[in-house]
Amino acid sequence: MKRKISGAALVFSFLFLLPLTTYAKQKTDMRPDYVDLNLFIGMEQLDSADWSPNDRMSKIGADITFVPSYFLADLVASLFYSTDSGTKDGLDMKTTLLEGQLGLKKNYVIDAYPEITPSLSGGLALVTYTNDFESATDGSGTGIGVFAGAGVVYTYNEKVNLGVDLRCSYVPVFDGDEYVNAGGITGGLLLGYRWSSGW
């Protein structure tokens, strides 16, 4: 059943991204090229039924967005590391997630406030998880799914980025007994730099 949900999520992701590419094509000649590189720090909430007691994770990562005027849409790639520790069945337990995301982003231009950039994004997500009970590894796995996100960035002096980012993802992984969702709801702050270029 969960594999069917995953397939439906992939179709939804494609339909979500299709209008983004169409709109971006209409405005490619109206903006300069630039690259945003942002660091992320925040939290991720997983499904407590699948991941308790480690369902509320600290999360750090990096996010890079390519904005080439000759392409149909902006490209976004992200890498995240999440971790949480707790006690389960009397044993210390640590859960870690390593997540990579690749997709498309729509940056909105506000004429009256060009330094403020709201955005929508979506694409594919790959997650590897590990559960460690004290000195033994209890389980690990890898899955692929989808993500969708929204955020806003304030760019100071056309160089320094400060923003907020919210994403949700669905990534089914097999934990040895059944499929669980290694995706969740992520929120946090962005701090980075914008490189302008004319390639």
Backbone as a chain_set.jsonl record, in Angstrom:
{"seq": "MKRKISGAALVFSFLFLLPLTTYAKQKTDMRPDYVDLNLFIGMEQLDSADWSPNDRMSKIGADITFVPSYFLADLVASLFYSTDSGTKDGLDMKTTLLEGQLGLKKNYVIDAYPEITPSLSGGLALVTYTNDFESATDGSGTGIGVFAGAGVVYTYNEKVNLGVDLRCSYVPVFDGDEYVNAGGITGGLLLGYRWSSGW", "coords": {"N": [[0.829, -1.205, 0.0], [1.925, 1.228, 0.798], [3.828, 1.589, -1.137], [2.236, 2.19, -3.328], [1.263, 4.664, -2.517], [3.631, 6.079, -2.6], [4.167, 6.098, -5.366], [2.002, 7.622, -6.251], [2.669, 10.005, -5.028], [4.949, 10.737, -6.451], [3.857, 11.255, -8.972], [2.221, 13.418, -8.291], [4.207, 15.224, -7.571], [5.421, 15.71, -10.068], [3.305, 16.945, -11.453], [3.071, 19.195, -9.877], [5.458, 20.522, -10.35], [5.427, 21.088, -13.064], [3.876, 23.472, -13.871], [5.587, 25.358, -12.76], [7.907, 25.323, -14.333], [6.895, 26.25, -16.747], [6.073, 28.896, -16.174], [8.501, 30.012, -15.414], [9.898, 29.973, -17.815], [8.74, 32.057, -19.214], [9.814, 34.307, -18.043], [12.57, 34.342, -18.274], [14.287, 36.127, -19.576], [14.219, 38.383, -18.05], [15.706, 38.669, -15.767], [18.791, 38.649, -13.895], [21.543, 36.279, -13.904], [22.232, 34.239, -11.075], [23.627, 32.655, -8.117], [22.574, 31.129, -5.189], [23.866, 30.283, -2.08], [23.134, 28.768, 0.824], [23.229, 28.223, 4.344], [21.561, 26.021, 6.592], [19.689, 25.821, 9.594], [17.698, 24.17, 11.927], [14.662, 22.444, 12.848], [13.195, 19.151, 12.655], [10.167, 17.44, 12.378], [9.137, 14.215, 12.767], [6.97, 11.361, 12.088], [5.497, 10.384, 15.003], [4.527, 7.86, 15.609], [6.116, 6.183, 14.148], [8.758, 6.858, 14.808], [9.191, 7.565, 17.479], [11.153, 7.43, 20.488], [12.514, 9.416, 19.185], [11.503, 11.472, 17.472], [11.521, 14.18, 17.111], [13.723, 16.126, 15.693], [16.969, 17.663, 15.659], [18.275, 19.689, 13.067], [20.587, 20.309, 10.48], [22.081, 21.818, 7.575], [22.815, 22.389, 4.059], [22.003, 24.48, 1.317], [21.674, 24.995, -2.089], [20.956, 27.11, -4.785], [20.563, 27.409, -8.209], [20.242, 29.913, -10.579], [19.846, 30.216, -13.631], [19.46, 32.183, -16.533], [19.027, 31.063, -18.985], [17.757, 28.666, -18.697], [14.817, 26.606, -18.104], [13.785, 26.708, -15.511], [14.557, 27.478, -12.045], [17.131, 25.679, -10.358], [17.425, 23.562, -7.556], [19.386, 22.212, -4.965], [19.923, 20.263, -2.097], [21.371, 19.316, 1.057], [21.027, 17.544, 4.032], [21.445, 16.941, 7.553], [20.152, 15.165, 10.212], [19.395, 14.583, 13.667], [18.568, 12.838, 16.714], [18.194, 11.894, 20.138], [17.216, 9.447, 22.56], [15.462, 7.388, 24.975], [14.596, 4.025, 24.774], [12.795, 1.205, 25.62], [14.369, 1.0, 27.899], [16.931, 1.385, 26.962], [19.561, 3.438, 25.688], [19.088, 5.352, 22.783], [19.906, 6.414, 19.548], [19.042, 8.252, 16.725], [19.737, 8.917, 13.36], [19.484, 10.859, 10.399], [20.298, 11.191, 7.017], [19.849, 13.292, 4.405], [19.232, 13.992, 1.022], [18.189, 16.349, -1.395], [16.755, 17.149, -4.534], [15.587, 19.331, -6.949], [13.183, 21.617, -8.416], [12.786, 25.174, -8.296], [10.696, 27.989, -7.761], [11.263, 31.268, -7.782], [9.827, 34.194, -6.63], [9.399, 37.473, -7.86], [9.227, 40.568, -6.343], [8.321, 43.632, -7.215], [8.215, 46.074, -5.776], [9.716, 45.486, -3.553], [12.508, 44.396, -4.1], [14.545, 43.134, -2.73], [13.444, 41.154, -1.237], [12.604, 37.795, -1.491], [10.238, 35.549, -2.039], [9.52, 32.004, -2.297], [8.682, 28.876, -3.936], [9.121, 25.358, -3.932], [9.973, 22.044, -5.129], [10.453, 18.482, -5.535], [12.6, 15.593, -5.757], [13.506, 13.421, -3.035], [16.028, 11.832, -1.148], [16.675, 9.605, 1.42], [18.685, 8.342, 4.027], [18.673, 6.361, 6.88], [19.647, 5.664, 10.304], [19.382, 3.697, 13.191], [20.682, 3.566, 16.352], [21.272, 1.57, 19.11], [22.748, 2.106, 22.003], [25.713, 0.477, 21.879], [25.176, -0.991, 19.642], [23.946, -1.338, 16.302], [20.681, -1.051, 15.466], [18.991, -0.812, 13.281], [18.799, 0.151, 9.82], [18.367, 1.963, 6.751], [17.395, 2.931, 3.383], [15.603, 5.217, 1.378], [13.56, 6.589, -1.29], [11.749, 9.487, -2.163], [9.507, 12.261, -2.199], [9.54, 15.878, -1.997], [8.226, 19.048, -0.882], [8.326, 22.587, -0.694], [8.418, 25.869, 0.893], [9.412, 29.269, 1.218], [11.086, 32.316, 2.308], [13.406, 34.824, 1.491], [15.528, 37.397, 2.546], [17.666, 39.59, 0.989], [20.494, 41.27, 1.69], [22.056, 44.14, 0.495], [22.309, 42.975, -1.983], [23.789, 40.679, -1.638], [24.105, 39.242, 0.904], [22.244, 36.702, 2.381], [19.328, 36.179, 4.343], [16.921, 34.211, 5.783], [13.813, 32.291, 6.045], [12.719, 28.886, 6.055], [10.527, 26.326, 5.055], [9.652, 22.982, 4.822], [8.143, 19.947, 3.621], [8.179, 16.403, 3.482], [7.868, 13.167, 1.951], [9.024, 10.05, 2.376], [9.263, 6.801, 1.905], [10.663, 4.133, 3.739], [12.032, 0.894, 4.394], [11.892, -0.696, 7.435], [12.569, -3.194, 8.29], [10.384, -4.552, 9.262], [8.116, -3.241, 8.27], [7.038, -0.63, 5.991], [7.995, 2.669, 6.722], [7.613, 6.224, 7.187], [10.244, 8.207, 6.389], [10.37, 10.841, 5.974], [9.342, 14.206, 6.865], [8.152, 17.155, 8.584], [9.849, 20.118, 8.182], [11.4, 22.976, 9.536], [13.124, 26.111, 9.653], [15.983, 28.385, 9.834], [17.705, 30.316, 7.343], [20.948, 31.231, 6.261], [23.149, 32.882, 4.198], [24.887, 33.435, 1.058], [24.881, 35.355, -1.948], [25.882, 34.886, -5.221], [26.375, 36.75, -8.059], [26.395, 36.46, -11.584], [27.351, 36.392, -15.065], [27.164, 34.324, -16.872]], "CA": [[0.0, 0.0, 0.0], [2.759, 2.414, 0.889], [4.475, 1.787, -2.432], [1.27, 2.876, -4.171], [1.26, 6.062, -2.09], [4.864, 6.683, -3.101], [3.992, 6.36, -6.782], [1.089, 8.762, -6.384], [3.397, 11.208, -4.629], [5.829, 11.105, -7.56], [3.014, 11.872, -9.996], [1.839, 14.733, -7.776], [5.38, 16.099, -7.647], [5.593, 16.113, -11.466], [2.254, 17.909, -11.781], [3.357, 20.416, -9.132], [6.612, 21.208, -10.928], [5.188, 21.448, -14.459], [3.569, 24.898, -14.059], [6.73, 26.183, -12.377], [8.807, 25.439, -15.474], [6.244, 27.071, -17.764], [6.128, 30.3, -15.775], [9.893, 30.462, -15.425], [10.318, 30.192, -19.195], [8.232, 33.345, -19.655], [10.522, 35.41, -17.423], [14.003, 34.086, -18.255], [15.052, 37.264, -20.072], [13.947, 39.549, -17.22], [16.423, 38.603, -14.506], [20.194, 38.266, -14.033], [21.93, 34.981, -13.362], [22.894, 34.245, -9.768], [23.645, 31.415, -7.351], [22.412, 31.293, -3.744], [24.361, 29.212, -1.219], [22.631, 29.062, 2.163], [23.286, 27.245, 5.417], [20.262, 25.833, 7.238], [19.631, 25.257, 10.941], [16.302, 24.129, 12.331], [14.119, 21.237, 13.456], [12.352, 18.305, 11.812], [9.198, 16.626, 13.103], [8.782, 12.969, 12.104], [5.779, 10.692, 12.601], [5.831, 9.81, 16.308], [4.19, 6.441, 15.611], [7.216, 5.456, 13.51], [10.109, 7.246, 15.223], [9.302, 7.872, 18.91], [11.144, 8.762, 21.1], [13.401, 10.329, 18.451], [10.714, 11.989, 16.362], [11.736, 15.626, 16.985], [15.152, 16.086, 15.426], [17.745, 18.844, 15.282], [18.613, 19.524, 11.653], [21.464, 21.283, 9.849], [22.29, 21.468, 6.18], [23.206, 23.41, 3.089], [21.037, 24.589, 0.22], [22.216, 25.796, -3.186], [19.994, 27.364, -5.854], [21.112, 27.955, -9.447], [19.237, 30.704, -11.296], [20.359, 30.557, -14.96], [18.409, 32.777, -17.355], [18.806, 30.295, -20.212], [17.083, 27.41, -18.383], [13.373, 26.747, -17.923], [13.43, 26.954, -14.113], [15.67, 27.457, -11.109], [17.481, 24.357, -9.855], [17.785, 23.592, -6.144], [19.953, 20.985, -4.407], [20.082, 20.429, -0.652], [21.884, 18.186, 1.833], [20.672, 17.765, 5.43], [21.779, 15.947, 8.578], [19.238, 15.291, 11.35], [19.681, 13.616, 14.724], [17.873, 12.956, 17.99], [18.525, 10.807, 21.06], [16.225, 9.194, 23.59], [15.521, 6.083, 25.635], [13.535, 3.117, 24.348], [12.915, -0.097, 26.286], [15.444, 1.075, 28.866], [18.226, 1.518, 26.298], [19.817, 4.693, 24.986], [18.882, 5.183, 21.342], [20.209, 7.589, 18.727], [18.585, 8.148, 15.336], [20.304, 9.916, 12.451], [18.996, 10.874, 9.022], [21.049, 11.941, 6.013], [18.857, 13.522, 3.351], [19.563, 14.809, -0.137], [17.021, 16.768, -2.174], [17.05, 17.741, -5.839], [14.32, 19.711, -7.55], [13.014, 22.904, -9.077], [12.318, 26.237, -7.416], [10.132, 29.192, -8.359], [11.504, 32.481, -7.014], [8.906, 35.264, -7.002], [9.977, 38.815, -7.861], [8.344, 41.626, -5.848], [8.891, 44.859, -7.776], [8.359, 47.12, -4.758], [10.71, 45.047, -2.567], [13.335, 43.43, -4.826], [15.454, 42.422, -1.837], [12.691, 40.068, -0.611], [12.332, 36.768, -2.496], [9.487, 34.351, -1.657], [9.765, 30.909, -3.235], [8.098, 27.551, -3.807], [10.03, 24.363, -4.5], [9.527, 20.66, -5.059], [11.305, 17.555, -6.264], [12.881, 14.269, -5.211], [14.259, 13.36, -1.783], [16.665, 10.551, -0.836], [16.975, 9.592, 2.853], [19.291, 7.185, 4.674], [18.51, 6.479, 8.332], [20.307, 4.687, 11.169], [19.003, 3.644, 14.604], [21.738, 2.964, 17.168], [20.998, 1.306, 20.517], [24.012, 2.064, 22.714], [26.855, 0.121, 21.034], [24.738, -1.838, 18.533], [23.065, -0.743, 15.301], [19.444, -1.819, 15.442], [18.374, -0.804, 11.967], [19.174, 1.204, 8.879], [17.716, 1.798, 5.464], [17.416, 4.048, 2.441], [14.4, 5.326, 0.572], [13.422, 7.753, -2.16], [10.4, 10.023, -2.158], [9.312, 13.602, -2.749], [9.442, 16.974, -1.041], [7.698, 20.336, -1.327], [8.758, 23.591, 0.264], [8.136, 27.289, 0.713], [10.289, 30.078, 2.048], [11.299, 33.702, 1.918], [14.776, 35.251, 1.761], [15.867, 38.817, 2.446], [19.045, 39.72, 0.53], [21.05, 42.574, 2.042], [23.082, 44.663, -0.408], [22.368, 42.041, -3.107], [24.835, 39.688, -1.381], [23.937, 38.421, 2.106], [20.889, 36.162, 2.5], [18.771, 35.774, 5.632], [15.557, 33.81, 5.471], [13.165, 31.17, 6.723], [12.439, 27.818, 5.104], [9.613, 25.293, 5.539], [9.524, 21.897, 3.844], [7.582, 18.672, 4.04], [8.636, 15.343, 2.588], [7.369, 11.808, 2.14], [10.072, 9.133, 1.911], [9.062, 5.485, 2.511], [11.819, 3.25, 3.915], [11.674, -0.377, 5.028], [12.644, -0.795, 8.69], [12.717, -4.598, 8.647], [9.054, -5.117, 9.472], [7.147, -2.553, 7.432], [7.482, 0.664, 5.475], [7.704, 3.845, 7.545], [7.919, 7.477, 6.497], [11.456, 8.875, 6.872], [10.198, 12.267, 5.742], [8.623, 14.903, 7.917], [7.981, 18.599, 8.427], [11.087, 20.798, 8.556], [11.368, 24.432, 9.57], [14.343, 26.676, 10.204], [16.538, 29.637, 9.34], [18.723, 30.283, 6.297], [21.949, 32.29, 6.235], [24.026, 32.547, 3.093], [25.507, 34.436, 0.194], [24.43, 35.332, -3.342], [26.857, 35.215, -6.257], [25.821, 37.141, -9.355], [27.311, 36.182, -12.69], [26.763, 36.684, -16.365], [27.439, 33.28, -17.86]], "C": [[0.862, 1.252, 0.0], [3.529, 2.653, -0.398], [3.535, 2.493, -3.399], [1.203, 4.353, -3.816], [2.486, 6.777, -2.622], [4.749, 7.008, -4.577], [3.073, 7.533, -7.032], [1.787, 10.062, -6.023], [4.328, 11.677, -5.731], [5.04, 11.782, -8.676], [2.603, 13.276, -9.564], [2.997, 15.717, -7.881], [5.586, 16.597, -9.065], [4.562, 17.166, -11.852], [2.483, 19.237, -11.076], [4.465, 21.218, -9.804], [6.349, 21.706, -12.342], [4.821, 22.913, -14.634], [4.715, 25.809, -13.657], [7.669, 26.384, -13.553], [8.202, 26.326, -16.55], [6.343, 28.544, -17.425], [7.549, 30.828, -15.851], [10.361, 30.748, -16.841], [9.878, 31.564, -19.684], [9.061, 34.514, -19.133], [12.039, 35.261, -17.461], [14.818, 35.275, -18.718], [14.901, 38.501, -19.184], [14.717, 39.533, -15.903], [17.88, 38.227, -14.761], [20.425, 36.853, -13.518], [22.513, 35.17, -11.967], [22.808, 32.856, -9.143], [23.517, 31.765, -5.874], [22.965, 30.064, -3.031], [24.007, 29.567, 0.218], [22.873, 27.896, 3.111], [21.941, 27.211, 6.124], [20.461, 25.3, 8.647], [18.187, 25.309, 11.408], [15.934, 22.814, 12.974], [13.317, 20.461, 12.413], [11.457, 17.454, 12.699], [8.837, 15.411, 12.258], [7.5, 12.405, 12.715], [6.137, 9.986, 13.911], [5.51, 8.319, 16.381], [5.319, 5.596, 15.032], [8.556, 5.68, 14.201], [10.249, 7.589, 16.701], [10.3, 6.923, 19.588], [11.96, 9.805, 20.339], [12.702, 10.945, 17.25], [10.84, 13.5, 16.184], [13.239, 15.864, 16.897], [15.736, 17.472, 15.185], [18.281, 18.628, 13.872], [19.506, 20.66, 11.178], [21.663, 20.868, 8.4], [22.749, 22.641, 5.345], [22.278, 23.321, 1.895], [21.642, 25.483, -0.856], [21.178, 25.89, -4.298], [20.7, 28.011, -7.031], [19.993, 28.67, -10.197], [19.821, 31.123, -12.641], [19.241, 31.066, -15.863], [18.102, 31.952, -18.597], [18.039, 29.006, -19.955], [15.607, 27.67, -18.103], [12.979, 27.097, -16.494], [14.689, 26.966, -13.265], [15.885, 26.028, -10.613], [17.905, 24.475, -8.397], [18.291, 22.22, -5.719], [20.259, 21.226, -2.933], [20.626, 19.147, -0.037], [21.654, 18.492, 3.312], [21.141, 16.602, 6.302], [20.881, 16.204, 9.778], [19.575, 14.237, 12.393], [18.839, 13.899, 15.958], [18.229, 11.731, 18.826], [17.436, 10.678, 22.11], [16.436, 7.827, 24.202], [14.318, 5.251, 25.213], [13.797, 1.741, 24.946], [14.106, -0.13, 27.238], [16.828, 1.233, 28.278], [18.346, 2.886, 25.639], [19.765, 4.456, 23.485], [19.174, 6.496, 20.632], [19.771, 7.316, 17.294], [19.206, 9.27, 14.517], [19.699, 9.739, 11.065], [19.951, 11.704, 8.174], [20.156, 12.056, 4.792], [19.409, 14.418, 2.254], [18.303, 15.121, -0.922], [17.481, 17.425, -3.469], [15.734, 18.072, -6.512], [14.363, 21.051, -8.244], [12.443, 23.912, -8.092], [11.775, 27.394, -8.244], [10.377, 30.351, -7.405], [10.587, 33.588, -7.522], [9.594, 36.621, -6.864], [8.919, 39.816, -7.397], [8.95, 42.959, -6.267], [9.142, 45.93, -6.717], [9.421, 46.786, -3.715], [11.615, 43.996, -3.208], [14.287, 42.644, -3.941], [14.773, 41.25, -1.125], [12.267, 39.073, -1.684], [11.564, 35.602, -1.883], [9.722, 33.252, -2.696], [8.908, 29.696, -2.902], [9.045, 26.567, -4.467], [9.425, 22.977, -4.374], [10.44, 19.764, -5.861], [11.458, 16.231, -5.544], [13.717, 14.368, -3.943], [14.784, 11.938, -1.581], [17.109, 10.588, 0.62], [17.61, 8.262, 3.243], [19.181, 7.374, 6.182], [19.287, 5.385, 9.05], [19.761, 4.824, 12.581], [20.084, 2.903, 15.375], [21.259, 2.819, 18.604], [22.324, 1.095, 21.228], [25.128, 1.662, 21.754], [26.459, -0.694, 19.811], [23.825, -1.058, 17.593], [21.833, -1.613, 15.144], [18.818, -1.861, 14.059], [18.864, 0.343, 11.119], [18.467, 0.934, 7.566], [17.772, 3.063, 4.642], [16.131, 4.04, 1.626], [14.398, 6.585, -0.265], [11.962, 8.183, -2.178], [10.362, 11.416, -2.743], [9.297, 14.628, -1.622], [8.777, 18.17, -1.707], [8.056, 21.361, -0.263], [8.318, 24.993, -0.097], [9.057, 28.069, 1.636], [10.34, 31.511, 1.568], [12.695, 34.098, 2.371], [14.876, 36.76, 1.598], [17.345, 38.907, 2.098], [19.536, 41.136, 0.779], [22.164, 42.951, 1.069], [23.338, 43.723, -1.588], [23.391, 40.931, -2.897], [24.495, 38.722, -0.249], [22.473, 38.008, 2.267], [20.549, 35.83, 3.948], [17.311, 35.418, 5.397], [15.031, 32.703, 6.353], [12.75, 30.157, 5.658], [11.553, 26.773, 5.772], [9.453, 24.246, 4.449], [8.803, 20.71, 4.474], [7.983, 17.624, 3.017], [7.963, 14.026, 2.95], [8.382, 10.859, 1.522], [9.861, 7.777, 2.582], [10.365, 4.691, 2.566], [11.343, 1.996, 4.639], [12.532, -0.559, 6.269], [12.847, -2.227, 9.169], [11.403, -5.297, 8.858], [8.017, -4.534, 8.52], [7.765, -1.27, 6.889], [7.046, 1.777, 6.428], [8.124, 5.084, 6.766], [9.136, 8.137, 7.137], [11.447, 10.359, 6.54], [9.418, 12.895, 6.877], [8.425, 16.362, 7.571], [9.207, 19.293, 8.999], [10.88, 22.301, 8.535], [12.644, 24.969, 10.178], [14.759, 27.958, 9.522], [17.597, 29.382, 8.281], [19.663, 31.473, 6.459], [22.945, 31.951, 5.142], [24.471, 33.74, 2.282], [25.0, 34.253, -1.228], [25.565, 35.77, -4.261], [26.123, 35.576, -7.544], [26.861, 36.881, -10.421], [26.606, 36.472, -13.993], [27.029, 35.617, -17.389], [26.221, 33.001, -18.707]], "O": [[0.572, 2.218, -0.706], [3.853, 3.796, -0.722], [3.979, 3.308, -4.207], [1.1, 5.203, -4.701], [2.409, 7.931, -3.044], [5.183, 8.076, -5.009], [3.326, 8.35, -7.917], [1.533, 11.101, -6.633], [4.488, 12.88, -5.934], [5.498, 12.766, -9.257], [2.631, 14.211, -10.363], [2.81, 16.882, -8.23], [5.893, 17.773, -9.267], [4.894, 18.16, -12.498], [2.135, 20.291, -11.608], [4.42, 22.448, -9.828], [6.99, 22.661, -12.779], [5.414, 23.568, -15.492], [4.811, 26.928, -14.16], [8.178, 27.486, -13.759], [8.923, 27.079, -17.203], [6.662, 29.359, -18.29], [7.779, 31.953, -16.295], [11.145, 31.673, -17.054], [10.575, 32.178, -20.492], [9.022, 35.6, -19.71], [12.738, 35.983, -16.75], [15.961, 35.423, -18.285], [15.406, 39.568, -19.534], [14.404, 40.316, -15.006], [18.175, 37.553, -15.748], [19.602, 36.303, -12.786], [23.21, 36.151, -11.709], [22.031, 32.004, -9.574], [24.262, 32.602, -5.364], [22.579, 28.937, -3.339], [24.514, 30.545, 0.767], [22.74, 26.732, 2.732], [21.262, 28.231, 6.244], [21.301, 24.429, 8.873], [17.526, 26.343, 11.308], [16.776, 22.143, 13.571], [12.83, 21.022, 11.431], [11.922, 16.827, 13.651], [8.295, 15.552, 11.162], [7.008, 12.904, 13.727], [6.984, 9.093, 13.925], [6.151, 7.588, 17.136], [5.463, 4.425, 15.384], [9.408, 4.792, 14.189], [11.361, 7.884, 17.14], [10.296, 5.727, 19.295], [12.086, 10.945, 20.787], [13.239, 10.943, 16.142], [10.322, 14.05, 15.212], [13.943, 15.81, 17.906], [15.095, 18.34, 14.592], [18.693, 17.522, 13.52], [19.225, 21.83, 11.437], [21.442, 19.712, 8.039], [23.031, 23.727, 5.851], [21.827, 22.242, 1.51], [22.072, 26.6, -0.569], [20.593, 24.886, -4.704], [21.359, 29.039, -6.878], [18.925, 28.101, -10.422], [20.252, 32.266, -12.789], [18.183, 30.441, -15.948], [17.042, 32.113, -19.202], [17.696, 28.307, -20.909], [15.198, 28.812, -17.892], [11.94, 27.722, -16.282], [15.752, 26.524, -13.702], [14.931, 25.263, -10.467], [18.657, 25.381, -8.038], [17.703, 21.195, -6.065], [20.792, 22.274, -2.567], [20.382, 18.047, -0.532], [22.032, 19.559, 3.796], [21.222, 15.456, 5.862], [20.842, 17.316, 10.305], [19.991, 13.13, 12.053], [18.447, 15.037, 16.217], [18.527, 10.665, 18.288], [16.811, 11.663, 22.502], [17.461, 7.183, 23.977], [13.176, 5.703, 25.284], [14.884, 1.184, 24.797], [14.774, -1.156, 27.372], [17.813, 1.219, 29.016], [17.377, 3.424, 25.104], [20.326, 3.485, 22.978], [18.736, 7.56, 21.07], [20.092, 6.273, 16.724], [19.202, 10.43, 14.93], [19.438, 8.621, 10.62], [20.361, 12.794, 8.574], [19.751, 11.049, 4.21], [19.981, 15.473, 2.527], [17.444, 14.256, -1.095], [18.469, 18.159, -3.493], [14.861, 17.213, -6.638], [15.425, 21.553, -8.612], [11.71, 23.552, -7.171], [12.322, 27.734, -9.292], [9.769, 30.415, -6.336], [10.576, 33.886, -8.716], [10.281, 36.882, -5.878], [7.842, 39.903, -7.986], [9.979, 43.37, -5.731], [10.164, 46.616, -6.755], [9.964, 47.681, -3.068], [11.496, 42.814, -2.887], [14.788, 41.597, -4.35], [15.444, 40.442, -0.482], [11.643, 39.455, -2.675], [12.178, 34.737, -1.259], [10.081, 33.538, -3.838], [8.47, 29.506, -1.767], [9.702, 26.901, -5.453], [8.484, 22.762, -3.61], [11.129, 20.227, -6.769], [10.566, 15.798, -4.815], [14.532, 15.278, -3.791], [14.069, 10.964, -1.815], [17.839, 11.494, 1.021], [17.14, 7.195, 2.847], [19.553, 8.424, 6.706], [19.553, 4.322, 8.489], [19.683, 5.93, 13.115], [20.37, 1.741, 15.086], [20.886, 3.801, 19.246], [22.955, 0.048, 21.085], [25.467, 2.453, 20.873], [27.324, -1.055, 19.013], [23.032, -0.225, 18.031], [21.926, -2.772, 14.739], [18.177, -2.85, 13.702], [19.291, 1.377, 11.631], [18.023, -0.184, 7.302], [18.144, 4.128, 5.133], [15.637, 2.983, 1.235], [15.136, 7.531, 0.008], [11.055, 7.35, -2.205], [11.101, 11.722, -3.679], [9.073, 14.297, -0.458], [8.766, 18.291, -2.932], [8.087, 21.047, 0.926], [7.905, 25.272, -1.223], [9.435, 27.587, 2.704], [9.727, 31.875, 0.565], [13.123, 33.764, 3.476], [14.368, 37.327, 0.631], [18.188, 38.369, 2.817], [19.059, 42.087, 0.16], [23.096, 42.178, 0.848], [24.444, 43.679, -2.127], [23.822, 40.301, -3.863], [24.588, 37.508, -0.427], [21.578, 38.853, 2.288], [21.367, 35.275, 4.683], [16.549, 36.228, 4.871], [15.7, 32.24, 7.277], [12.469, 30.516, 4.515], [11.795, 26.381, 6.913], [9.157, 24.571, 3.299], [8.848, 20.501, 5.686], [8.112, 17.92, 1.829], [7.55, 13.804, 4.088], [8.582, 10.853, 0.308], [10.251, 7.614, 3.738], [11.082, 4.587, 1.57], [10.375, 2.032, 5.399], [13.76, -0.576, 6.179], [13.247, -2.455, 10.311], [11.304, -6.508, 8.658], [7.146, -5.248, 8.025], [8.866, -0.879, 7.276], [5.901, 1.826, 6.877], [8.892, 5.0, 5.808], [9.077, 8.574, 8.287], [12.426, 11.057, 6.804], [8.896, 12.198, 7.747], [8.519, 16.756, 6.408], [9.564, 19.084, 10.158], [10.255, 22.836, 7.619], [13.196, 24.374, 11.104], [14.007, 28.545, 8.743], [18.296, 28.369, 8.311], [19.226, 32.584, 6.757], [23.525, 30.866, 5.144], [24.44, 34.884, 2.736], [24.725, 33.133, -1.659], [26.13, 36.854, -4.115], [25.334, 34.781, -8.054], [28.059, 37.057, -10.196], [25.41, 36.762, -14.018], [27.117, 35.886, -18.587], [26.268, 32.148, -19.594]]}, "num_chains": 1, "name": "protein.A"}
